[in-house]
mmCIF file of C-alpha atoms in Angstrom:
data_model
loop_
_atom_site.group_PDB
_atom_site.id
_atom_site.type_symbol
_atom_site.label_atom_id
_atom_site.label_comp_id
_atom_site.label_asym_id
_atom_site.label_seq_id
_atom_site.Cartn_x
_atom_site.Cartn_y
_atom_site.Cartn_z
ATOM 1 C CA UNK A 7 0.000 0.000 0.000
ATOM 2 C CA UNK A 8 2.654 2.561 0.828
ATOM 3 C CA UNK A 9 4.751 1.758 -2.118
ATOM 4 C CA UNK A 10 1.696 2.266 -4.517
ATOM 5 C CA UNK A 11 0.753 5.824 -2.291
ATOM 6 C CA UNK A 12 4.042 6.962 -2.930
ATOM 7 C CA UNK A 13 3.699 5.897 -6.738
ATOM 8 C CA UNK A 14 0.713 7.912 -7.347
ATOM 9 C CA UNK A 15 1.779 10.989 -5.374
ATOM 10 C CA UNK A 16 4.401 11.155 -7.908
ATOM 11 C CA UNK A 17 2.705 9.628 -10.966
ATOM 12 C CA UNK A 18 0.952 13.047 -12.980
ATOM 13 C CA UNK A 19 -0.599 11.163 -15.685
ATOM 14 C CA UNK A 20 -2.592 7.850 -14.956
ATOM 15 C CA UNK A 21 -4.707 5.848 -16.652
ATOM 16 C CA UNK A 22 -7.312 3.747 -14.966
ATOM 17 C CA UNK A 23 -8.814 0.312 -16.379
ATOM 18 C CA UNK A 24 -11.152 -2.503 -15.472
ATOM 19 C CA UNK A 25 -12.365 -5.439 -17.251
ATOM 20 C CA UNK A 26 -14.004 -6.400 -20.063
ATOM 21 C CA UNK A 27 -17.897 -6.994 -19.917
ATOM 22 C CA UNK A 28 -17.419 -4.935 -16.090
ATOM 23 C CA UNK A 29 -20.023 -5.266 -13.636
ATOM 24 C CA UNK A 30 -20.771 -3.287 -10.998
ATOM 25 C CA UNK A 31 -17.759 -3.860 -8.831
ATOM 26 C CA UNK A 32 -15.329 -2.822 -12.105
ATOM 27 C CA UNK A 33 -16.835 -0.029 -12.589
ATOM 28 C CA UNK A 34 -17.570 1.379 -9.174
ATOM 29 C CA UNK A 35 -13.890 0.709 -8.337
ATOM 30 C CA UNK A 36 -13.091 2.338 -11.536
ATOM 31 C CA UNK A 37 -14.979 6.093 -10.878
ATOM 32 C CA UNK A 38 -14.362 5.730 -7.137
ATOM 33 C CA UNK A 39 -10.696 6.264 -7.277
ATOM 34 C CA UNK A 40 -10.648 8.139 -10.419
ATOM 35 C CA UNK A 41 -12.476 10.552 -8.630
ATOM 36 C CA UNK A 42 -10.032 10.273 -5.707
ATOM 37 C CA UNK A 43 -7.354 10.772 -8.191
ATOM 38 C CA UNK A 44 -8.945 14.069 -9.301
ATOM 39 C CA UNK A 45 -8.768 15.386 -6.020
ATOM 40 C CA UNK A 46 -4.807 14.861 -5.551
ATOM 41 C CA UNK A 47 -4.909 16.918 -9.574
ATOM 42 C CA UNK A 48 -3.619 14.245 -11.265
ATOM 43 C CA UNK A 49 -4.680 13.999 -14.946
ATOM 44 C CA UNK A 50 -6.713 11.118 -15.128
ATOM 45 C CA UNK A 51 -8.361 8.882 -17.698
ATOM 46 C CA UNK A 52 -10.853 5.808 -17.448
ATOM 47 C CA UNK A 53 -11.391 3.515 -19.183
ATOM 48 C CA UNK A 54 -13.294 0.345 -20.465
ATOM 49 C CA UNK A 55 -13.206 -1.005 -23.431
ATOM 50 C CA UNK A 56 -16.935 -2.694 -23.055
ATOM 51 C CA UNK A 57 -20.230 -0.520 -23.321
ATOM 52 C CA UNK A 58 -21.371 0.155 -19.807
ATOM 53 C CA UNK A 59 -24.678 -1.703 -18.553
ATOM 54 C CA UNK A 60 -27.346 0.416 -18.462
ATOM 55 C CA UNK A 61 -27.873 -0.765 -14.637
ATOM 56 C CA UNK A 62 -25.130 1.208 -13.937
ATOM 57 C CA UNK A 63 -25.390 4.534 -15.892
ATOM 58 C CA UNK A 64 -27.241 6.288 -13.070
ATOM 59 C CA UNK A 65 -23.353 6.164 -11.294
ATOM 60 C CA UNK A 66 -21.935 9.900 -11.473
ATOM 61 C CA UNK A 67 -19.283 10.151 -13.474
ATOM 62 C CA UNK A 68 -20.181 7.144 -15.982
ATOM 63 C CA UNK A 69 -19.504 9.514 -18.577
ATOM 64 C CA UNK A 70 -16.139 9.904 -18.266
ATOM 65 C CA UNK A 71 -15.676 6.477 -19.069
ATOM 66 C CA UNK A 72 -13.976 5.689 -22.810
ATOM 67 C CA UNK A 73 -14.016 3.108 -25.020
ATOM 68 C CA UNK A 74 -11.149 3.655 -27.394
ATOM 69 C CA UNK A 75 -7.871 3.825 -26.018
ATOM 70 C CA UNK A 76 -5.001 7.148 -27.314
ATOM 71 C CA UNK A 77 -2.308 4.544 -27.721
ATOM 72 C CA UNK A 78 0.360 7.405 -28.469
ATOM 73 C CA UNK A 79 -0.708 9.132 -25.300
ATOM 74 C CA UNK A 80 2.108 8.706 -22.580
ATOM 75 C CA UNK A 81 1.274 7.894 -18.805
ATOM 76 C CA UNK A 82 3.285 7.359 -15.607
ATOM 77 C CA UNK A 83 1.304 4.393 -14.385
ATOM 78 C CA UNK A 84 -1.746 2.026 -14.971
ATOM 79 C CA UNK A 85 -3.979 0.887 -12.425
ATOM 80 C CA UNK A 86 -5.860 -2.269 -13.172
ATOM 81 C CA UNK A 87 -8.683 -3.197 -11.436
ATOM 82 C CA UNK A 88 -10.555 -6.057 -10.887
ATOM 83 C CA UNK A 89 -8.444 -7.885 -12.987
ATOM 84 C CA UNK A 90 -7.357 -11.400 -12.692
ATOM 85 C CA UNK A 91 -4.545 -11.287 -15.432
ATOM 86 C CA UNK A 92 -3.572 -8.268 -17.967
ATOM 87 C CA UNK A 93 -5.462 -9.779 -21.069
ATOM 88 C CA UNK A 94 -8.991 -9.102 -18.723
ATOM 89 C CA UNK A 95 -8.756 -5.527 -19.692
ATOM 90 C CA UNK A 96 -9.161 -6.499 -23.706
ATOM 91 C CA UNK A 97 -7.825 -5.740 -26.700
ATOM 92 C CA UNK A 98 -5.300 -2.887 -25.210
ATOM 93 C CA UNK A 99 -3.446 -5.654 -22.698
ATOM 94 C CA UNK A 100 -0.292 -5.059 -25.286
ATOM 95 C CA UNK A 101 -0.439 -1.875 -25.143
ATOM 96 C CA UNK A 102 -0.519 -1.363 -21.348
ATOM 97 C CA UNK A 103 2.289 -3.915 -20.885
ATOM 98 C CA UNK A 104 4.436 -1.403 -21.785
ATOM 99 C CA UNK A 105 3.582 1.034 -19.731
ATOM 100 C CA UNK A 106 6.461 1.945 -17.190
ATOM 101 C CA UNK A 107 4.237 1.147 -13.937
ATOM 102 C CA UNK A 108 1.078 -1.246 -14.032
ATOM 103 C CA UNK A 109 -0.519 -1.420 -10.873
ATOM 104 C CA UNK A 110 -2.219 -4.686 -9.898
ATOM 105 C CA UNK A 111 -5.588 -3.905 -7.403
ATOM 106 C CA UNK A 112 -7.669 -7.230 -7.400
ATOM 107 C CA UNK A 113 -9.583 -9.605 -5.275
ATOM 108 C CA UNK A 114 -9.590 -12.557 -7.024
ATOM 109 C CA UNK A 115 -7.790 -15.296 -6.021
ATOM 110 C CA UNK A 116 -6.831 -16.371 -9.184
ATOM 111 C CA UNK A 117 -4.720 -13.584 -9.816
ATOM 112 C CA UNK A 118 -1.409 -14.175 -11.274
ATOM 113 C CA UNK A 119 0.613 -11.341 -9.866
ATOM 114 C CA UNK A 120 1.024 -9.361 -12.858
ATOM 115 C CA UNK A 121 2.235 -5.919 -12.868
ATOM 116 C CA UNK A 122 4.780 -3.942 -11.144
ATOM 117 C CA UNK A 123 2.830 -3.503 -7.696
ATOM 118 C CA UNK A 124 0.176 -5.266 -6.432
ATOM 119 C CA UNK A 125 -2.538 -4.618 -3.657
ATOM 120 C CA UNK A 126 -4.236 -7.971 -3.871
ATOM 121 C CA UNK A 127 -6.385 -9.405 -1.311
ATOM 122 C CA UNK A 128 -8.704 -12.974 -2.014
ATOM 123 C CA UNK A 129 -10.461 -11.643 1.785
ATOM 124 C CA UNK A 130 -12.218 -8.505 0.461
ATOM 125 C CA UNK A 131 -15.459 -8.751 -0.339
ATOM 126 C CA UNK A 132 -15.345 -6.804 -3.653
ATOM 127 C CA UNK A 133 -11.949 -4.717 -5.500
ATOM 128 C CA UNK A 134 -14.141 -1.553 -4.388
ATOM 129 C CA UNK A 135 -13.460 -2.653 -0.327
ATOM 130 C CA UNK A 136 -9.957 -2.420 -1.853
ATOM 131 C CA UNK A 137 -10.357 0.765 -3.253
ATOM 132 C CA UNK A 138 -11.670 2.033 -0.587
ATOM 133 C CA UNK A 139 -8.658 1.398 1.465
ATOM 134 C CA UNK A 140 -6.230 3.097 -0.959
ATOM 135 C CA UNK A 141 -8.197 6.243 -1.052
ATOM 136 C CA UNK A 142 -7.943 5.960 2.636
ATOM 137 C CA UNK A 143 -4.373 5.924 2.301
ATOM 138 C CA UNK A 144 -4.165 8.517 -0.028
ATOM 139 C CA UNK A 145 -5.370 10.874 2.477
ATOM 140 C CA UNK A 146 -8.742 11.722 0.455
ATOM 141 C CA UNK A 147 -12.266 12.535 1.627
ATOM 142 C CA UNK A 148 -14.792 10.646 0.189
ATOM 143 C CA UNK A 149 -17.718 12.737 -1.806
ATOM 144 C CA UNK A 150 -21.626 11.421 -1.992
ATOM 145 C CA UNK A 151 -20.256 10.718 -5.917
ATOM 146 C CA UNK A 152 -17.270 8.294 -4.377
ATOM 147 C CA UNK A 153 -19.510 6.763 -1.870
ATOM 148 C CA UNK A 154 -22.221 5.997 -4.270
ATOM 149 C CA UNK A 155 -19.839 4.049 -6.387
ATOM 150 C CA UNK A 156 -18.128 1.837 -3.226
ATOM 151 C CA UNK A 157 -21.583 1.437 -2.178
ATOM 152 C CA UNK A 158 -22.498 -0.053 -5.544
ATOM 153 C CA UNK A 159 -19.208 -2.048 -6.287
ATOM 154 C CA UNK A 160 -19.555 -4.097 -3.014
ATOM 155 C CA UNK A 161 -23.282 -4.428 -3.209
ATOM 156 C CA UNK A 162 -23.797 -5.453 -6.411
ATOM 157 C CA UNK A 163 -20.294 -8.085 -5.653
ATOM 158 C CA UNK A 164 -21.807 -9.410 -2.660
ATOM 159 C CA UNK A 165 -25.065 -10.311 -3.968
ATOM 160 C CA UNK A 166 -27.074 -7.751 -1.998
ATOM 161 C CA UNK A 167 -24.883 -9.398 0.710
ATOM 162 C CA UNK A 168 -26.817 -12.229 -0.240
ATOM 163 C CA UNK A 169 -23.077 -13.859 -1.572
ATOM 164 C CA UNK A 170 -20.367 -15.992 0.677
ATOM 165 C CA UNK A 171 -17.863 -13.306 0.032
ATOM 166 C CA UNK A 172 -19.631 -10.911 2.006
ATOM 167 C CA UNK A 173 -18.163 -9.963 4.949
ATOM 168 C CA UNK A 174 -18.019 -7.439 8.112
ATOM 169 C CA UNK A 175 -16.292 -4.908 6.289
ATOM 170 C CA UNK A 176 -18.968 -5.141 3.676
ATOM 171 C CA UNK A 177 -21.298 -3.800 6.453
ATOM 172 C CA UNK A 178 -18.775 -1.481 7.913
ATOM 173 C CA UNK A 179 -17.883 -0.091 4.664
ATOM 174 C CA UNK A 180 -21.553 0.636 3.275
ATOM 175 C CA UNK A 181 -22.788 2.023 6.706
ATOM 176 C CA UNK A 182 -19.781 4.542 6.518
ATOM 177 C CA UNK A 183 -20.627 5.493 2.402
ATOM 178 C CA UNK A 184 -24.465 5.674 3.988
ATOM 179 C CA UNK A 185 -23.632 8.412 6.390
ATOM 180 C CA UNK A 186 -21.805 10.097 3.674
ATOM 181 C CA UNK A 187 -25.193 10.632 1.700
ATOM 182 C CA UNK A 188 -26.031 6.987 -0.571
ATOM 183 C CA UNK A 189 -29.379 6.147 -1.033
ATOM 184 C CA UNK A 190 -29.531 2.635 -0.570
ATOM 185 C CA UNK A 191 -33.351 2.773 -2.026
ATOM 186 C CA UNK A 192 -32.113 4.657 -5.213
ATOM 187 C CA UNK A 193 -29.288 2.538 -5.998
ATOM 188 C CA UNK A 194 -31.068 -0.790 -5.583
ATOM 189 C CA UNK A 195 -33.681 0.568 -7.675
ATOM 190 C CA UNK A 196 -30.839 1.404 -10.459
ATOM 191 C CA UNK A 197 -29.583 -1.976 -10.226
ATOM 192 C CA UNK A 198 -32.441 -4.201 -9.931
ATOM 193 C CA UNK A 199 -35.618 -2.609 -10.275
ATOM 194 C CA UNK A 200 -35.763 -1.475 -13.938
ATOM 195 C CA UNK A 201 -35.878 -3.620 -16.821
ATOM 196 C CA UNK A 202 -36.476 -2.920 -20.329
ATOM 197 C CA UNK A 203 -39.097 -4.965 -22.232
ATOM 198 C CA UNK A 204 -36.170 -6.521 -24.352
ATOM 199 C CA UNK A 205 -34.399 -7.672 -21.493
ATOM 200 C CA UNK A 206 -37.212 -9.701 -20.067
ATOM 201 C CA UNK A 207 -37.885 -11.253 -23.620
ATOM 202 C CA UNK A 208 -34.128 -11.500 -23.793
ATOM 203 C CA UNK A 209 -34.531 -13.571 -20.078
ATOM 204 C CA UNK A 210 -38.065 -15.996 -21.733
ATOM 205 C CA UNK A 211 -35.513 -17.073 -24.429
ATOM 206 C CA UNK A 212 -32.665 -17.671 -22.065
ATOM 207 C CA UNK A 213 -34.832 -19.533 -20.108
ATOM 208 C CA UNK A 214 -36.319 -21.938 -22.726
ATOM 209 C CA UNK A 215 -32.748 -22.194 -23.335
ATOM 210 C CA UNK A 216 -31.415 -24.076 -20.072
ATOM 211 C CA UNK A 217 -30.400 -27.358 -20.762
ATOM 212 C CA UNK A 218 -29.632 -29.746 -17.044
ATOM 213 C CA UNK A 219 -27.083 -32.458 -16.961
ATOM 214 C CA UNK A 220 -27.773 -36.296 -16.618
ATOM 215 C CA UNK A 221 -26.788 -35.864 -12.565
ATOM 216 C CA UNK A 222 -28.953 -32.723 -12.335
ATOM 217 C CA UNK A 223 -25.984 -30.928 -10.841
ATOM 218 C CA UNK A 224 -25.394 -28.801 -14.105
ATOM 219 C CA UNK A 225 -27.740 -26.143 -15.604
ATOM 220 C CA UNK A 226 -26.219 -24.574 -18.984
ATOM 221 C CA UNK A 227 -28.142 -21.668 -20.341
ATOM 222 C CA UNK A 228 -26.950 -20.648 -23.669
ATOM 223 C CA UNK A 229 -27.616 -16.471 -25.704
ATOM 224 C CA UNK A 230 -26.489 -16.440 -29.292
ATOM 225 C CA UNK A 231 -26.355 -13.318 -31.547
ATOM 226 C CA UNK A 232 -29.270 -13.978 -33.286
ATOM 227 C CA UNK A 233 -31.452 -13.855 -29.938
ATOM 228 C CA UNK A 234 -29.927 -10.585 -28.712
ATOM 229 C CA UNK A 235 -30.819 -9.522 -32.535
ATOM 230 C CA UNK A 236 -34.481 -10.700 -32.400
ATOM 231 C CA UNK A 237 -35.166 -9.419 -28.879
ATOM 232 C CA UNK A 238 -32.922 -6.022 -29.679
ATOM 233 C CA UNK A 239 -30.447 -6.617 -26.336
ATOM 234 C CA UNK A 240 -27.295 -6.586 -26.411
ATOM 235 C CA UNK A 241 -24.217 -7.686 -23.274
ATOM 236 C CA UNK A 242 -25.372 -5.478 -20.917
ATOM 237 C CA UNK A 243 -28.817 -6.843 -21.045
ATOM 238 C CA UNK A 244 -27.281 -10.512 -20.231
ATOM 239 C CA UNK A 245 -26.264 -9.073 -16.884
ATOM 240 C CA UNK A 246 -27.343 -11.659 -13.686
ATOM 241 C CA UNK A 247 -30.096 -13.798 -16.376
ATOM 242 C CA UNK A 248 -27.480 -16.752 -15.071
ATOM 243 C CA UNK A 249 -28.588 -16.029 -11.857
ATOM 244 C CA UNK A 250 -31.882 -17.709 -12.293
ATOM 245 C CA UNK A 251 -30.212 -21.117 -13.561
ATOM 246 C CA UNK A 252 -27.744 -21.173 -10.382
ATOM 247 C CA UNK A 253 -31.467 -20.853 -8.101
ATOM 248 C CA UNK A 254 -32.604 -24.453 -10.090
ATOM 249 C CA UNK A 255 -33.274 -27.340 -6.909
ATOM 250 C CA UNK A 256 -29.807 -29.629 -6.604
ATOM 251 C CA UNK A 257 -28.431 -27.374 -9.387
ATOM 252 C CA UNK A 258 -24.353 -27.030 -7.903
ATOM 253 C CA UNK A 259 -23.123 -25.162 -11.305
ATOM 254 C CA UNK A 260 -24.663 -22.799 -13.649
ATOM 255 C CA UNK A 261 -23.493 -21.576 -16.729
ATOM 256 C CA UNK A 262 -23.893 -19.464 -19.602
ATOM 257 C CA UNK A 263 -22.679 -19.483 -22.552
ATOM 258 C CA UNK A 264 -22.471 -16.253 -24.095
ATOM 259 C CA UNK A 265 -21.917 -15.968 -27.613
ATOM 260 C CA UNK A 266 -19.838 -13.226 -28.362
ATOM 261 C CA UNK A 267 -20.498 -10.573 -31.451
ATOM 262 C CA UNK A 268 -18.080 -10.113 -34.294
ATOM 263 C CA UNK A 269 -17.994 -6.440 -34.813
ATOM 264 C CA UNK A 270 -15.065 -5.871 -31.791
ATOM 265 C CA UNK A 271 -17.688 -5.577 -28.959
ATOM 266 C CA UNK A 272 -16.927 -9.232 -27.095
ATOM 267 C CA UNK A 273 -14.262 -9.526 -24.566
ATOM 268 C CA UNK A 274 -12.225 -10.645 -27.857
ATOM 269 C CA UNK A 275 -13.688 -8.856 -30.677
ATOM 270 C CA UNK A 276 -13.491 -11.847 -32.594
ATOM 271 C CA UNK A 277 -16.344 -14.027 -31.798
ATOM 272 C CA UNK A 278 -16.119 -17.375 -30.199
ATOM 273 C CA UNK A 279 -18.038 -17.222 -26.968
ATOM 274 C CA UNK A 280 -17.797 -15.904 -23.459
ATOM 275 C CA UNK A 281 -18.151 -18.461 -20.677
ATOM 276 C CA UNK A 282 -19.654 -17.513 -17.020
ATOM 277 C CA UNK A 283 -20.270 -20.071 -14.238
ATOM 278 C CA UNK A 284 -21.721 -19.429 -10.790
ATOM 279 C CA UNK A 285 -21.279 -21.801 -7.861
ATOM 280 C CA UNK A 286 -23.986 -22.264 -5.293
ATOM 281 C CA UNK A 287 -20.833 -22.651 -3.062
ATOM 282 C CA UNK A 288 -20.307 -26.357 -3.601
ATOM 283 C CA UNK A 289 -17.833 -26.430 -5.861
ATOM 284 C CA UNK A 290 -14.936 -24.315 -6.858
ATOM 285 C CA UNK A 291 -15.912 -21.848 -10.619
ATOM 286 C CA UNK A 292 -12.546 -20.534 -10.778
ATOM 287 C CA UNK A 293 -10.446 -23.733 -10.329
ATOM 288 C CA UNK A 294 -12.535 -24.778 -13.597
ATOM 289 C CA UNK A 295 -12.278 -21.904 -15.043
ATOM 290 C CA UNK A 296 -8.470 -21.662 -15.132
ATOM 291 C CA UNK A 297 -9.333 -25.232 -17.482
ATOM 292 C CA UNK A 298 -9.696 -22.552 -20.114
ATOM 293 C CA UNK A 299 -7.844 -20.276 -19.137
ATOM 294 C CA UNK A 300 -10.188 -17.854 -17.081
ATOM 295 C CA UNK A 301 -10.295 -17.086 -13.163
ATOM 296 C CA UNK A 302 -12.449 -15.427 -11.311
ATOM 297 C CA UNK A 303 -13.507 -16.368 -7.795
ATOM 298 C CA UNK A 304 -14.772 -19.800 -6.122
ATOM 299 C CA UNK A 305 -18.644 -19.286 -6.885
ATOM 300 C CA UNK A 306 -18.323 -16.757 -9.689
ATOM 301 C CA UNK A 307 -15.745 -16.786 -12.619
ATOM 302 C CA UNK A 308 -15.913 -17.151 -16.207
ATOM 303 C CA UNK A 309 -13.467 -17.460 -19.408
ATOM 304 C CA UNK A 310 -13.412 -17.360 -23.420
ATOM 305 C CA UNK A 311 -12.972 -19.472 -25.631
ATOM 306 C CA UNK A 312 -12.977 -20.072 -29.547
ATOM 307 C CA UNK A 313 -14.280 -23.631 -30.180
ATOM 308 C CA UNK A 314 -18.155 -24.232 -31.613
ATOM 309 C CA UNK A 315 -20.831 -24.467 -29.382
ATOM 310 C CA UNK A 316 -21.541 -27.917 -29.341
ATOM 311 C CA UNK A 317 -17.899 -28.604 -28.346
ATOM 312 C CA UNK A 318 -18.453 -26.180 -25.549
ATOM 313 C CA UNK A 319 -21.330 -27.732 -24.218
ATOM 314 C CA UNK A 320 -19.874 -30.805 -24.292
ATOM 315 C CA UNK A 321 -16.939 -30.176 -22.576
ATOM 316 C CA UNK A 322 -18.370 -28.393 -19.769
ATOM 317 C CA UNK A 323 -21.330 -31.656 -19.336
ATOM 318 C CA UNK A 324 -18.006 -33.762 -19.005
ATOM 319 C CA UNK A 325 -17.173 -31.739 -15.921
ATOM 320 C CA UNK A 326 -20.562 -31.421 -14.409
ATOM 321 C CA UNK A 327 -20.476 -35.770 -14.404
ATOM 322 C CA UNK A 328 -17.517 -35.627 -11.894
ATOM 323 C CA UNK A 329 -18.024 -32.190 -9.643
ATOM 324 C CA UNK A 330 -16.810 -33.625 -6.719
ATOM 325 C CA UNK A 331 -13.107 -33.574 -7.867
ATOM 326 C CA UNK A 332 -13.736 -29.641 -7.472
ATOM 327 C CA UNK A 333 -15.343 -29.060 -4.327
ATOM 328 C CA UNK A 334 -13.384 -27.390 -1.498
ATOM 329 C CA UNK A 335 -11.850 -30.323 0.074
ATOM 330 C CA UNK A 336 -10.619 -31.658 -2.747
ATOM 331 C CA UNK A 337 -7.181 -29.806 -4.480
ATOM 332 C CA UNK A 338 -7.277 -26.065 -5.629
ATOM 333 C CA UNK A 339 -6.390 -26.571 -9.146
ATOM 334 C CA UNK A 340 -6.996 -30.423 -10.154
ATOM 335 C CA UNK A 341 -4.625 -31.842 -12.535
ATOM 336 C CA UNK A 342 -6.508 -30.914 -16.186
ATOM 337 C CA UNK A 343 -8.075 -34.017 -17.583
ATOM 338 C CA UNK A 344 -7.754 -35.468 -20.568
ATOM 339 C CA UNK A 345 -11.022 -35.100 -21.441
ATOM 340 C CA UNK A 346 -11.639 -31.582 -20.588
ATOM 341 C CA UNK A 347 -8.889 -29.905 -22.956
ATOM 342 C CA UNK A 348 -9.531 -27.914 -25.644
ATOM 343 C CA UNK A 349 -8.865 -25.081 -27.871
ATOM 344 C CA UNK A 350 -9.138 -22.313 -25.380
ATOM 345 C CA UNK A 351 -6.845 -18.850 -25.586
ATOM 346 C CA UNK A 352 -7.383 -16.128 -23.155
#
């Protein structure tokens, strides 16, 4: 923590960035400290490479978000954040690689320790508890704008608190942003209680789409471009539908396979499809993901891949016959078998 305080106190030009496809915890982290930043004078930029949700465009300061990367413009240091591994952050992962200081903040456990300083911890409930810290740190007062955006990183990361990663400083935290000015009525009504009439067509076809493996312990839910064309959606609308095939009776994995659009959009820009998996706890998401290359954290990760979708679904039924080789007692990262393997590239 004090090496990366000491960074940015010097540092006059940074550049903030969180992952592909971000969800409420990437992008809360993401305005909280760039706002921070602002404060100290530094010259700041954010940025995600994925169209924000429309959940989340009610946070002040969305707009300062870009898409599109200056890749001649010169900075003193990156921070990355929620970010398992560099490539999360998209299509400008070369780029920033070459930047003379990448900091690492993250709470997955997955992550592989790249970067030049890290402020990685698997305990937090959510990257924004991290954030939160580091502004601390920084010496910064928190605005109603800064404590809107912890309050929605760590609520929408926890569940509602609903999630095993929530913990006392999730409480803590969002009783502290509370007395600062969020209303917890108006930001729950942002992120859950608005949905367009596309996205609930968008969640009948996902639906009719589940498929449940022979043991019952698997529910696959599947969105291809030509559904999020007929019911006029697009990513953003996808957001939580998977959360309906994790509540299925004796269901210990759900997944959804997302299939990702050609015109640069995806986490890859290059079609193939997007992979998330939720745990009801029982078994370990990330330690599969990393199968293919992804992370995340034990009942919520995901990964791409480029392989066709029967292949896909395939694969992943071969893992839902044998779950118990990834629940907690058994080793973090199995040995990859055979019969998992495929054509999978980050």
């Amino acid at each position: 923590m004090d090496q990366i305080v000491q960074q940015l106190n010097k540092s006059h030009n940074v550049l903030l960035a969180s992952h592909v496809n971000p969800d409420g915890d990437a992008i809360g982290s993401l305005i909280a400290l760039g706002l921070a930043l602002d404060e100290m004078g530094k010259k700041v930029v954010l940025y995600n490479e994925s169209p924000i949700p429309a959940v989340y465009r009610f946070l002040p300061g969305v707009e300062r978000i870009q898409h599109h990367l200056d890749v001649s413009a010169r900075y003193d240091a990156a921070i990355l954040l929620d970010c398992s591994n560099l490539d999360r952050v998209g299509s400008v992962a070369d780029v920033i690689c070459r930047f003379p200081v990448i900091i690492n903040v993250d709470h997955h456990y997955t992550n592989n320790g790249f970067g030049h300083y890290h402020l990685i911890s698997p305990s937090a409930c959510a990257t924004a508890e991290i954030v939160y810290g580091l502004v601390k740190a920084l010496g910064i007062s928190f605005s109603t704008a800064m404590a809107t955006s912890i309050y929605t990183g760590i609520l929408t990361d926890t569940g509602s608190f609903r999630f095993s990663n929530t913990n006392r400083s999730a409480f803590v935290i969002c009783d502290e942003m509370v007395g600062l000015g969020v209303k917890p009525d108006e930001i729950a009504q942002h992120v859950y209680g608005t949905y367009s009439l596309g996205r609930l067509k968008l969640l009948n076809l996902a639906l009719d789409s589940i498929e449940i493996s022979s043991n019952g312990e698997l529910a696959l839910m599947v969105l291809t471009q030509e559904v999020m064309a007929k019911t006029e959606t697009d990513v953003c609308d996808a957001d939580g539908l998977i959360n309906y095939a994790r509540s299925i009776e004796n269901v210990k994995l759900a997944v959804m396979i997302q299939e990702a659009p050609q015109n640069g959009q995806g986490a890859q820009g290059v079609g193939g499809f997007n992979v998330s998996l939720r745990s009801n706890g029982s078994v370990d998401a990330a330690a599969i993901a990393s199968l293919f290359g992804g992370g995340g954290h034990f009942t919520a990760a995901g990964f791409y891949i480029d392989a066709p979708l029967l292949e896909v679904k395939r694969r992943l039924k071969d893992i839902a016959s044998n779950l118990e080789q990834w629940e907690p007692t058994a080793c973090l990262l199995p040995k990859r078998p055979a019969s998992v393997a495929m054509n999978a590239r980050r």
